[in-house]
Amino acid sequence: MSNRKQSFQPVLVRRVLRLVRPYWFFVAASLVCAAVSVAAQLLVPILCGDAIDAMIGLHRVDFAIVARVALAIAVSTAITAAAQWVLAACNNRIAFRVSQDLRRKAMEKLQHLPLSYLDAHPSGDLVSRMIADVDTFSDGLLLGFTQFFSGVLTIAGTLILMAVLHLGVTAVVVLLTPLSLFAAGFITRRTYRYFRDQTAIRGQQTALVEEQIQGQRVVQAFGHEAESLRAFDDVNDRLRDASIKAVFFSSLTNPVTRFVNSVVYAAVGLTGALLAMGGGITVGQLSVFLSYANQYAKPFNEISGVVTELQNAMACIQRVFDLLDEPDQAPDAPDAAELQPDGRVSLSHVAFSYTPERPLIENFNLDVAPGQRIAIVGPTGCGKTTLINLLLRFYDVDAGSIAAAGRDIRTVTRASLRRSYGMVLQDTWLRTGTIRENIAYGKPSASDEEIVAAARAAHAHSFIRRLPQGYDTVIAEDGGNLSQGQKQLLCIARVMLCLPPMLILDEATSSIDTRTEVKIQKAFATMMEGRTSFIVAHRLSTIREADVILVMRDGKIVEQGNHQSLLQKGGFYATLYNSQFDTAG
């Protein structure tokens, strides 16, 4: 696995460069500022050497030269400071813009991924990729632009200037440099795998924490705290082990390169001193060489740290790219038309399974006339909700076809198909915002009068009016400050506002008290008048008025008819219905 990932490093680098390409102006400005800053810094040792040579000997200090050198050093320092300020501004702009682009692409990708991908991947792991991994990559990118280019320019400039001053001393530096490069390369090649493992486990930990927070009431209600802690400790221990290994191996880079660079500095000092004693170079030039040896060594230490961070950043960006590379949901056909619903729905020889080895729906046939109310009942896992997913084309059938208004739904746009249905699910979903915004989610242009009318029809108006700011009350994430029943009433009001030609009610009143349910059922009856409706229900008392009741078992329709005819038949439906009113147990 590690070798495969390593072999893709050039591809990864090219993709990162493509991310940076739109900001070429800031990259160019950054490089220019880095060059100016390095040049100004490298000029200072030469100036200091000139000042030292101007002060050698008793009563032989040339104050004019020293003053000019001092002024030149001050100017060089000012230029360095200004260039580094602009350099930091450009690099921050690049890093934060690239992070913004990545998150926008990841969010766009989520809107186009098939539901099967989202069902199969923990939401916490996806959040970790979009937030933590992008942040880590941004930090690595910022370090790369800030220190990497400056370091390379410093090394190159130092070697050139040392060669101009004396080739012999420069040769000593060049001969010892590969030791530092070899040591840094040997270590950093081994850190990528550990950083990749660390990033993956961190995503698992984020997913676990999010799952536990969302289900904390259930965890505490069932006394599952100890097991939850054990699960967290397990992933936390694995993250600790991976992190320790990553940090341990990466932390070896700096001291090893520092040691090698100290050897280089000592070799330059010894060689330079011998040359100075022999008159080959001046004392000022010796100080220049020592300064350059120090400046030459410093970038290696910085670059070794940058390479470590870049390894971590590359491991993180790989996870983001893995998300971006996932295949999109199959697009609408090029000639897909807008659906003009008339209430007719037909399923012909439909077969579907989430996994090939476990068939779910097989040879399913159904014809629904306009305005019919179709109730779907059956034991858990028989395929009721799956059928709803197929009607809305969240999943495509494996065989057979589903038609709406006489057209195969694969030949119409998904947007027009889904606009034709109003859906209320057992699992409510509300976003952070006002009550008004949540009701108008499917119809943002709705007037206040329409929103209030929809809330009244859903019997939500009375509780909304009692809230602190009424319809302008801001609710927490997923309606956390409302009861489950109140959240469901708002979801019903959302559909009441849009009133599309077809309805899907999947346990739409499961969290509502019996008294309110009676009122809601009356509202539903009015809403369903003239509209094709699919009603999934476990409480069979709620679907007695349905025109057709489909009884499903193991992905097949085993019985079909209205309430009375199915009871008289005394089959599976009668058994299900009577079991709900059996007081023997």
XYZ file of C-alpha atoms in Angstrom:
585
model
C 0.000 0.000 0.000
C 2.767 2.368 0.952
C 4.675 1.753 -2.264
C 1.594 2.371 -4.324
C 1.014 5.677 -2.602
C 4.624 6.690 -2.970
C 4.542 6.005 -6.686
C 1.713 8.478 -7.047
C 3.606 11.365 -5.404
C 4.472 13.109 -8.729
C 0.814 12.918 -9.765
C -0.193 14.321 -6.385
C 2.262 17.201 -6.708
C 0.969 18.019 -10.202
C -2.602 18.117 -8.904
C -1.559 20.453 -6.094
C 0.167 22.722 -8.618
C -3.047 22.798 -10.653
C -4.853 24.010 -7.537
C -2.299 26.815 -7.169
C -2.239 27.759 -10.873
C -5.146 30.286 -10.719
C -3.094 32.320 -8.254
C 0.053 32.492 -10.407
C 0.333 36.243 -9.834
C 0.686 35.776 -6.080
C 3.098 32.876 -6.661
C 5.243 35.069 -8.914
C 5.123 37.923 -6.399
C 6.063 35.480 -3.643
C 9.074 34.211 -5.600
C 10.234 37.739 -6.399
C 9.913 38.779 -2.747
C 11.726 35.621 -1.655
C 14.567 36.405 -4.082
C 14.780 40.041 -2.894
C 14.713 38.974 0.762
C 17.413 36.324 0.261
C 19.606 38.691 -1.755
C 19.357 41.359 0.943
C 20.155 38.831 3.654
C 23.134 37.415 1.763
C 24.521 40.903 1.253
C 24.817 41.518 5.010
C 27.726 39.042 5.667
C 29.753 40.618 2.829
C 29.141 44.058 4.308
C 30.117 42.805 7.765
C 33.304 41.307 6.292
C 34.189 44.655 4.710
C 33.623 46.366 8.064
C 35.874 43.856 9.847
C 38.661 44.321 7.300
C 38.281 48.077 7.798
C 38.954 47.655 11.522
C 41.951 45.296 11.458
C 45.071 46.691 13.119
C 45.832 49.123 15.917
C 44.617 52.685 15.255
C 43.642 51.698 11.689
C 39.821 51.836 11.922
C 38.328 53.440 8.798
C 35.221 55.053 10.262
C 33.990 56.253 6.860
C 33.844 52.682 5.547
C 32.271 51.432 8.778
C 29.587 54.149 8.598
C 28.783 53.328 4.970
C 28.604 49.630 5.834
C 26.323 50.315 8.799
C 23.980 52.336 6.569
C 24.013 49.622 3.903
C 23.206 46.966 6.536
C 20.297 49.086 7.800
C 18.937 49.476 4.252
C 19.364 45.741 3.565
C 17.537 44.886 6.787
C 14.662 47.219 5.896
C 14.398 45.708 2.404
C 14.414 42.208 3.918
C 11.633 43.095 6.365
C 9.456 44.668 3.631
C 10.001 41.757 1.243
C 9.174 39.209 3.936
C 5.975 41.090 4.853
C 4.792 41.043 1.233
C 5.959 37.427 0.943
C 3.850 36.404 3.963
C 0.806 38.283 2.622
C 1.073 36.564 -0.783
C 1.591 33.118 0.733
C -1.358 33.526 3.097
C -3.527 34.584 0.180
C -2.479 31.500 -1.818
C -2.995 29.048 1.062
C -6.379 30.398 2.134
C -7.713 30.758 -1.418
C -6.693 27.180 -2.242
C -8.377 25.973 0.968
C -11.508 27.880 0.021
C -11.479 26.330 -3.454
C -10.967 22.829 -2.040
C -13.865 23.125 0.391
C -16.129 24.528 -2.290
C -15.216 21.653 -4.629
C -15.783 19.128 -1.838
C -19.181 20.659 -1.027
C -20.141 20.651 -4.708
C -19.009 17.035 -4.897
C -21.303 16.085 -2.028
C -24.245 17.502 -3.979
C -23.431 15.239 -6.941
C -22.437 12.021 -5.180
C -24.883 9.135 -5.360
C -26.831 8.418 -2.205
C -25.167 4.988 -2.072
C -21.799 6.645 -1.333
C -23.209 8.778 1.484
C -24.985 5.746 2.939
C -21.731 3.785 2.970
C -19.424 6.444 4.486
C -19.673 7.932 7.983
C -20.578 11.604 7.889
C -17.890 12.342 10.498
C -15.190 11.046 8.168
C -16.474 13.281 5.359
C -16.500 16.261 7.714
C -12.924 15.431 8.760
C -11.803 15.449 5.127
C -13.477 18.779 4.392
C -12.355 20.560 7.567
C -9.360 18.988 9.367
C -7.607 17.567 6.288
C -7.993 20.774 4.279
C -6.687 22.792 7.252
C -3.636 20.542 7.588
C -2.974 20.775 3.858
C -3.309 24.565 4.013
C -0.758 24.738 6.849
C 1.659 22.566 4.878
C 1.166 24.640 1.735
C 1.766 27.850 3.660
C 4.984 26.489 5.138
C 6.065 25.289 1.721
C 5.697 28.694 0.120
C 7.034 30.573 3.126
C 10.146 28.529 3.892
C 10.792 26.075 1.087
C 11.420 28.534 -1.756
C 13.320 30.940 0.481
C 15.458 28.038 1.730
C 16.286 26.810 -1.769
C 17.188 30.329 -2.914
C 19.336 30.832 0.196
C 21.243 27.601 -0.438
C 21.791 28.400 -4.114
C 22.777 32.028 -3.448
C 25.129 31.092 -0.634
C 26.948 28.519 -2.776
C 27.354 30.994 -5.635
C 28.742 33.742 -3.403
C 31.076 31.336 -1.574
C 32.362 30.057 -4.918
C 33.082 33.620 -6.005
C 35.048 34.242 -2.789
C 37.009 30.953 -2.693
C 36.452 27.686 -4.554
C 38.389 25.552 -2.030
C 36.139 26.371 0.947
C 33.085 25.991 -1.275
C 34.273 22.522 -2.309
C 34.356 21.452 1.356
C 30.718 22.571 1.751
C 29.595 20.845 -1.449
C 31.289 17.564 -0.506
C 29.641 17.429 2.931
C 26.164 18.591 1.805
C 24.999 15.164 0.495
C 25.221 13.813 4.062
C 22.465 16.209 5.131
C 20.368 15.476 2.061
C 20.735 11.731 2.516
C 19.795 11.865 6.201
C 16.705 14.042 5.574
C 15.608 11.979 2.578
C 16.036 8.672 4.400
C 13.784 9.794 7.246
C 11.088 11.652 5.295
C 10.559 8.716 2.933
C 9.384 6.738 5.937
C 7.140 9.386 7.483
C 4.481 9.552 4.738
C 2.976 6.189 5.628
C 2.629 7.130 9.286
C 1.077 10.499 8.490
C -1.351 8.790 6.097
C -2.373 6.322 8.827
C -2.709 9.167 11.329
C -5.011 11.095 8.999
C -7.212 8.075 8.252
C -7.590 7.164 11.940
C -8.366 10.786 12.810
C -11.243 10.608 10.324
C -12.511 7.452 12.048
C -12.281 9.177 15.420
C -14.228 12.186 14.141
C -16.938 9.875 12.793
C -17.161 8.036 16.126
C -17.359 11.247 18.153
C -20.092 12.674 15.910
C -22.038 9.424 16.132
C -21.790 9.389 19.939
C -22.835 13.030 20.281
C -25.876 12.529 18.061
C -26.918 9.422 19.964
C -25.918 10.478 23.481
C -29.465 10.213 24.821
C -29.685 6.624 23.611
C -26.200 5.841 24.953
C -27.153 7.061 28.420
C -30.635 5.552 28.333
C -29.188 2.089 27.704
C -26.237 2.506 30.058
C -23.793 2.138 27.193
C -21.304 4.723 28.463
C -18.594 2.192 29.323
C -18.800 0.490 25.918
C -18.722 3.899 24.190
C -15.627 4.847 26.165
C -13.973 1.556 25.229
C -14.713 2.141 21.544
C -13.309 5.659 21.798
C -10.256 4.458 23.726
C -9.568 1.885 21.015
C -9.559 4.414 18.162
C -7.819 6.978 20.367
C -5.037 4.490 21.186
C -4.583 3.692 17.507
C -4.424 7.420 16.722
C -1.868 7.884 19.518
C 0.317 5.063 18.174
C 0.184 6.366 14.604
C 0.818 9.945 15.752
C 3.765 8.972 17.961
C 5.381 7.074 15.103
C 4.791 9.943 12.684
C 6.122 12.559 15.103
C 9.046 10.387 16.226
C 10.371 9.724 12.744
C 9.693 13.248 11.543
C 11.367 14.753 14.622
C 14.566 12.850 13.817
C 15.025 14.959 10.702
C 15.878 18.235 12.392
C 18.512 17.029 14.888
C 20.165 14.809 12.269
C 20.417 17.642 9.759
C 21.553 20.023 12.500
C 24.372 17.622 13.394
C 25.492 17.304 9.774
C 25.258 21.066 9.300
C 27.343 21.624 12.435
C 29.976 19.374 10.882
C 29.822 21.532 7.730
C 30.182 24.707 9.831
C 33.166 23.289 11.716
C 34.819 22.155 8.463
C 34.340 25.610 6.922
C 35.723 27.276 10.059
C 38.797 25.025 10.148
C 39.498 25.326 6.424
C 38.940 29.079 6.443
C 41.140 29.596 9.497
C 44.013 27.696 7.885
C 43.624 29.760 4.714
C 43.488 33.014 6.696
C 46.655 32.077 8.591
C 48.363 31.431 5.257
C 47.112 34.702 3.763
C 44.752 32.996 1.318
C 41.785 34.975 2.588
C 41.305 37.932 4.913
C 39.834 37.781 8.400
C 36.780 39.596 7.080
C 36.350 36.981 4.378
C 36.658 34.261 7.019
C 33.781 35.857 8.907
C 31.813 35.953 5.636
C 32.412 32.230 5.110
C 31.353 31.421 8.666
C 28.199 33.518 8.278
C 27.432 31.861 4.954
C 28.077 28.409 6.410
C 25.523 29.192 9.105
C 23.053 30.650 6.603
C 23.673 27.709 4.279
C 22.952 25.218 7.070
C 19.861 26.962 8.427
C 17.634 26.344 5.351
C 18.396 22.618 5.541
C 16.983 22.540 9.059
C 13.930 24.558 7.967
C 13.415 22.540 4.796
C 13.611 19.280 6.719
C 10.779 20.539 8.945
C 8.857 21.755 5.899
C 9.262 18.379 4.180
C 7.812 16.689 7.248
C 4.815 19.039 7.205
C 4.454 18.561 3.461
C 4.354 14.787 3.964
C 1.504 15.283 6.418
C -0.180 17.733 4.044
C 0.139 15.301 1.124
C -1.414 12.514 3.178
C -4.342 14.827 3.961
C -4.807 16.140 0.426
C -4.805 12.560 -0.849
C -7.926 11.896 1.268
C -9.566 15.034 -0.120
C -8.683 14.019 -3.675
C -10.080 10.537 -2.984
C -13.404 12.224 -2.202
C -13.233 14.483 -5.256
C -12.353 11.498 -7.489
C -15.426 9.507 -6.500
C -17.715 8.988 -9.517
C -20.654 11.354 -9.636
C -24.221 10.234 -9.639
C -25.100 9.091 -13.153
C -26.139 12.257 -15.005
C -29.512 12.777 -16.593
C -29.756 11.469 -20.131
C -28.751 14.083 -22.740
C -32.292 14.089 -24.087
C -33.934 13.965 -20.646
C -37.195 15.875 -20.604
C -39.043 17.749 -17.891
C -41.619 15.489 -16.295
C -45.205 16.649 -16.660
C -46.821 14.573 -13.908
C -50.395 13.394 -14.258
C -50.454 11.123 -11.207
C -49.831 7.862 -13.074
C -47.031 5.651 -11.773
C -46.115 2.211 -13.066
C -43.518 -0.306 -11.917
C -42.779 -3.153 -14.299
C -40.717 -6.222 -13.324
C -38.563 -4.128 -10.991
C -35.590 -5.788 -9.308
C -33.193 -4.099 -6.911
C -30.651 -4.925 -4.224
C -28.168 -2.805 -2.293
C -25.583 -5.576 -2.547
C -25.572 -8.238 -5.298
C -25.364 -11.128 -2.849
C -28.527 -10.053 -0.982
C -31.538 -9.631 -3.324
C -34.238 -7.366 -1.907
C -36.926 -6.489 -4.461
C -37.607 -8.995 -7.236
C -40.079 -8.876 -10.119
C -42.126 -6.066 -8.554
C -45.128 -4.877 -10.608
C -47.534 -2.066 -9.776
C -49.870 0.271 -11.665
C -51.124 3.385 -9.879
C -53.951 5.475 -11.300
C -54.052 9.272 -10.869
C -55.340 10.319 -7.472
C -55.060 6.891 -5.873
C -53.859 6.510 -2.296
C -51.469 3.590 -2.151
C -50.549 2.281 1.288
C -47.460 0.106 1.609
C -47.252 -2.151 4.650
C -45.176 -5.089 5.717
C -42.595 -6.218 8.255
C -39.337 -4.353 8.794
C -36.835 -4.914 5.995
C -39.366 -5.983 3.386
C -38.466 -3.096 1.046
C -41.029 -0.375 1.810
C -38.602 2.528 2.166
C -36.445 1.086 -0.618
C -39.447 1.374 -2.911
C -39.698 5.073 -2.008
C -35.989 5.519 -2.816
C -36.600 3.963 -6.227
C -39.652 6.134 -6.946
C -37.579 9.269 -6.285
C -34.608 7.781 -8.133
C -32.238 8.060 -5.197
C -31.233 4.621 -6.460
C -31.717 3.205 -9.956
C -33.373 -0.151 -10.480
C -31.188 -3.138 -11.353
C -33.785 -4.512 -13.747
C -37.215 -3.538 -15.013
C -38.469 0.028 -15.145
C -40.432 2.679 -13.265
C -42.613 5.058 -15.258
C -44.319 8.322 -14.289
C -46.874 9.914 -16.591
C -46.101 7.139 -19.066
C -42.365 7.951 -19.237
C -39.497 5.903 -17.853
C -38.159 8.029 -15.000
C -34.617 7.497 -16.354
C -35.625 9.570 -19.391
C -36.707 12.619 -17.357
C -34.607 14.990 -15.265
C -34.192 14.099 -11.620
C -35.058 17.662 -10.617
C -38.444 17.571 -12.354
C -39.141 14.068 -11.003
C -38.438 15.086 -7.408
C -40.379 18.336 -7.760
C -43.385 16.195 -8.580
C -43.319 14.582 -5.129
C -43.858 16.021 -1.679
C -42.198 13.899 0.980
C -42.567 13.628 4.745
C -40.284 11.073 6.377
C -40.149 9.502 9.795
C -36.660 10.979 10.204
C -37.099 14.738 10.347
C -34.537 17.187 9.040
C -34.449 20.885 9.868
C -31.590 23.271 9.272
C -30.307 26.004 11.551
C -32.492 29.009 10.806
C -35.887 30.476 11.576
C -39.143 28.548 11.673
C -40.232 30.586 8.654
C -37.140 29.606 6.626
C -37.577 25.923 7.424
C -41.213 25.841 6.343
C -40.360 27.730 3.142
C -37.383 25.446 2.355
C -39.054 24.028 -0.764
C -40.643 27.340 -1.768
C -38.389 30.256 -0.756
C -40.616 32.784 -2.533
C -43.660 31.942 -0.379
C -45.402 34.870 1.296
C -45.952 35.101 5.038
C -49.659 34.399 4.514
C -48.870 31.180 2.632
C -46.423 30.044 5.324
C -48.945 30.669 8.118
C -51.683 28.908 6.135
C -49.440 25.862 5.648
C -48.589 25.840 9.375
C -52.291 26.033 10.266
C -53.072 23.150 7.918
C -50.315 21.106 9.590
C -51.593 22.084 13.074
C -48.204 23.642 13.817
C -49.387 27.246 14.101
C -50.437 27.008 17.746
C -47.056 25.829 19.056
C -45.153 28.196 16.732
C -47.139 31.134 18.116
C -46.048 30.181 21.649
C -42.343 30.294 20.730
C -40.365 33.394 21.877
C -40.236 35.024 18.425
C -42.977 33.043 16.726
C -42.132 32.309 13.107
C -38.853 34.229 13.492
C -37.612 31.928 16.256
C -34.209 30.540 15.351
C -33.996 26.795 15.929
C -30.802 24.906 16.658
C -29.122 22.342 14.434
C -31.698 19.763 13.285
C -34.294 21.475 15.465
C -32.527 20.499 18.677
C -34.651 22.867 20.807
C -37.949 21.391 19.561
C -39.659 18.125 20.423
C -39.689 15.327 17.858
C -43.397 15.835 17.290
C -42.969 19.584 16.713
C -40.185 18.928 14.220
C -42.415 16.520 12.349
C -45.242 19.068 12.233
C -42.852 21.571 10.639
C -41.840 18.985 8.037
C -45.510 18.383 7.275
C -46.068 22.150 6.982
C -43.168 22.289 4.520
C -45.013 19.882 2.212
C -48.363 21.598 2.826
C -46.806 24.785 1.468
C -45.621 23.242 -1.811
C -48.460 20.780 -2.469
C -46.918 18.918 -5.419
C -49.080 16.571 -7.550
C -47.794 13.402 -5.826
C -47.102 12.685 -2.163
C -44.909 10.283 -0.199
C -45.681 9.894 3.499
C -43.216 7.557 5.182
C -44.415 7.176 8.793
C -45.275 10.873 8.657
C -47.133 10.893 11.981
C -44.935 8.484 13.928
C -43.885 11.097 16.532
C -47.214 12.896 16.931
C -49.673 12.392 19.768
C -52.922 10.603 19.000
C -55.104 13.706 19.343
C -52.984 15.733 16.933
C -52.667 12.727 14.636
C -56.417 12.666 14.110
C -56.289 16.311 13.008
C -53.271 15.665 10.799
C -54.988 12.710 9.152
C -57.894 14.989 8.263
C -55.451 17.530 6.860
C -53.735 14.758 4.908
C -57.091 13.627 3.543
C -57.694 17.130 2.216
C -54.144 17.401 0.900
C -54.304 13.992 -0.831
C -57.585 14.769 -2.559
C -56.866 14.382 -6.285
C -53.202 13.612 -5.645
C -51.454 10.286 -6.072
C -50.142 9.345 -2.641
C -47.815 6.664 -1.365
C -48.196 6.012 2.351
C -45.732 3.860 4.261
C -47.072 2.976 7.683
C -46.389 0.585 10.530
C -49.507 1.651 12.410
C -52.112 0.039 10.200
C -54.906 2.074 11.774
C -53.625 5.085 9.769
C -54.160 3.563 6.317
C -57.699 2.155 6.519
C -58.957 4.739 4.002
C -56.339 3.935 1.380
C -57.661 2.996 -2.057
C -55.134 0.192 -2.422
C -53.044 -1.484 0.254
C -49.895 -3.256 -0.903
C -48.711 -5.902 1.506
C -44.993 -6.535 1.022
C -42.934 -9.416 2.235
C -39.331 -10.189 1.256
C -39.393 -7.598 -1.532
C -42.572 -8.892 -3.190
C -46.236 -7.918 -3.118
C -47.953 -10.835 -1.415
C -51.408 -9.239 -1.091
C -53.217 -6.317 -2.636
C -56.618 -4.737 -2.001
C -58.465 -2.348 0.293
C -58.671 -2.655 4.058
C -61.947 -4.570 4.240
C -61.178 -7.008 1.443
C -57.784 -7.854 2.935
C -59.272 -8.436 6.378
C -61.933 -10.714 4.910
C -59.247 -12.610 3.054
C -57.668 -13.522 6.390
C -54.105 -13.572 5.020
C -50.839 -11.927 5.987
C -52.376 -8.432 6.240
C -55.080 -9.661 8.583
C -52.413 -11.263 10.744
C -50.415 -8.004 10.848
C -53.500 -5.911 11.557
C -54.874 -8.149 14.286
C -51.466 -8.406 15.960
C -51.540 -4.658 16.589
C -54.835 -4.915 18.452
C -54.160 -8.210 20.171
C -54.327 -7.583 23.915
C -53.464 -11.138 24.863
C -49.807 -10.225 25.287
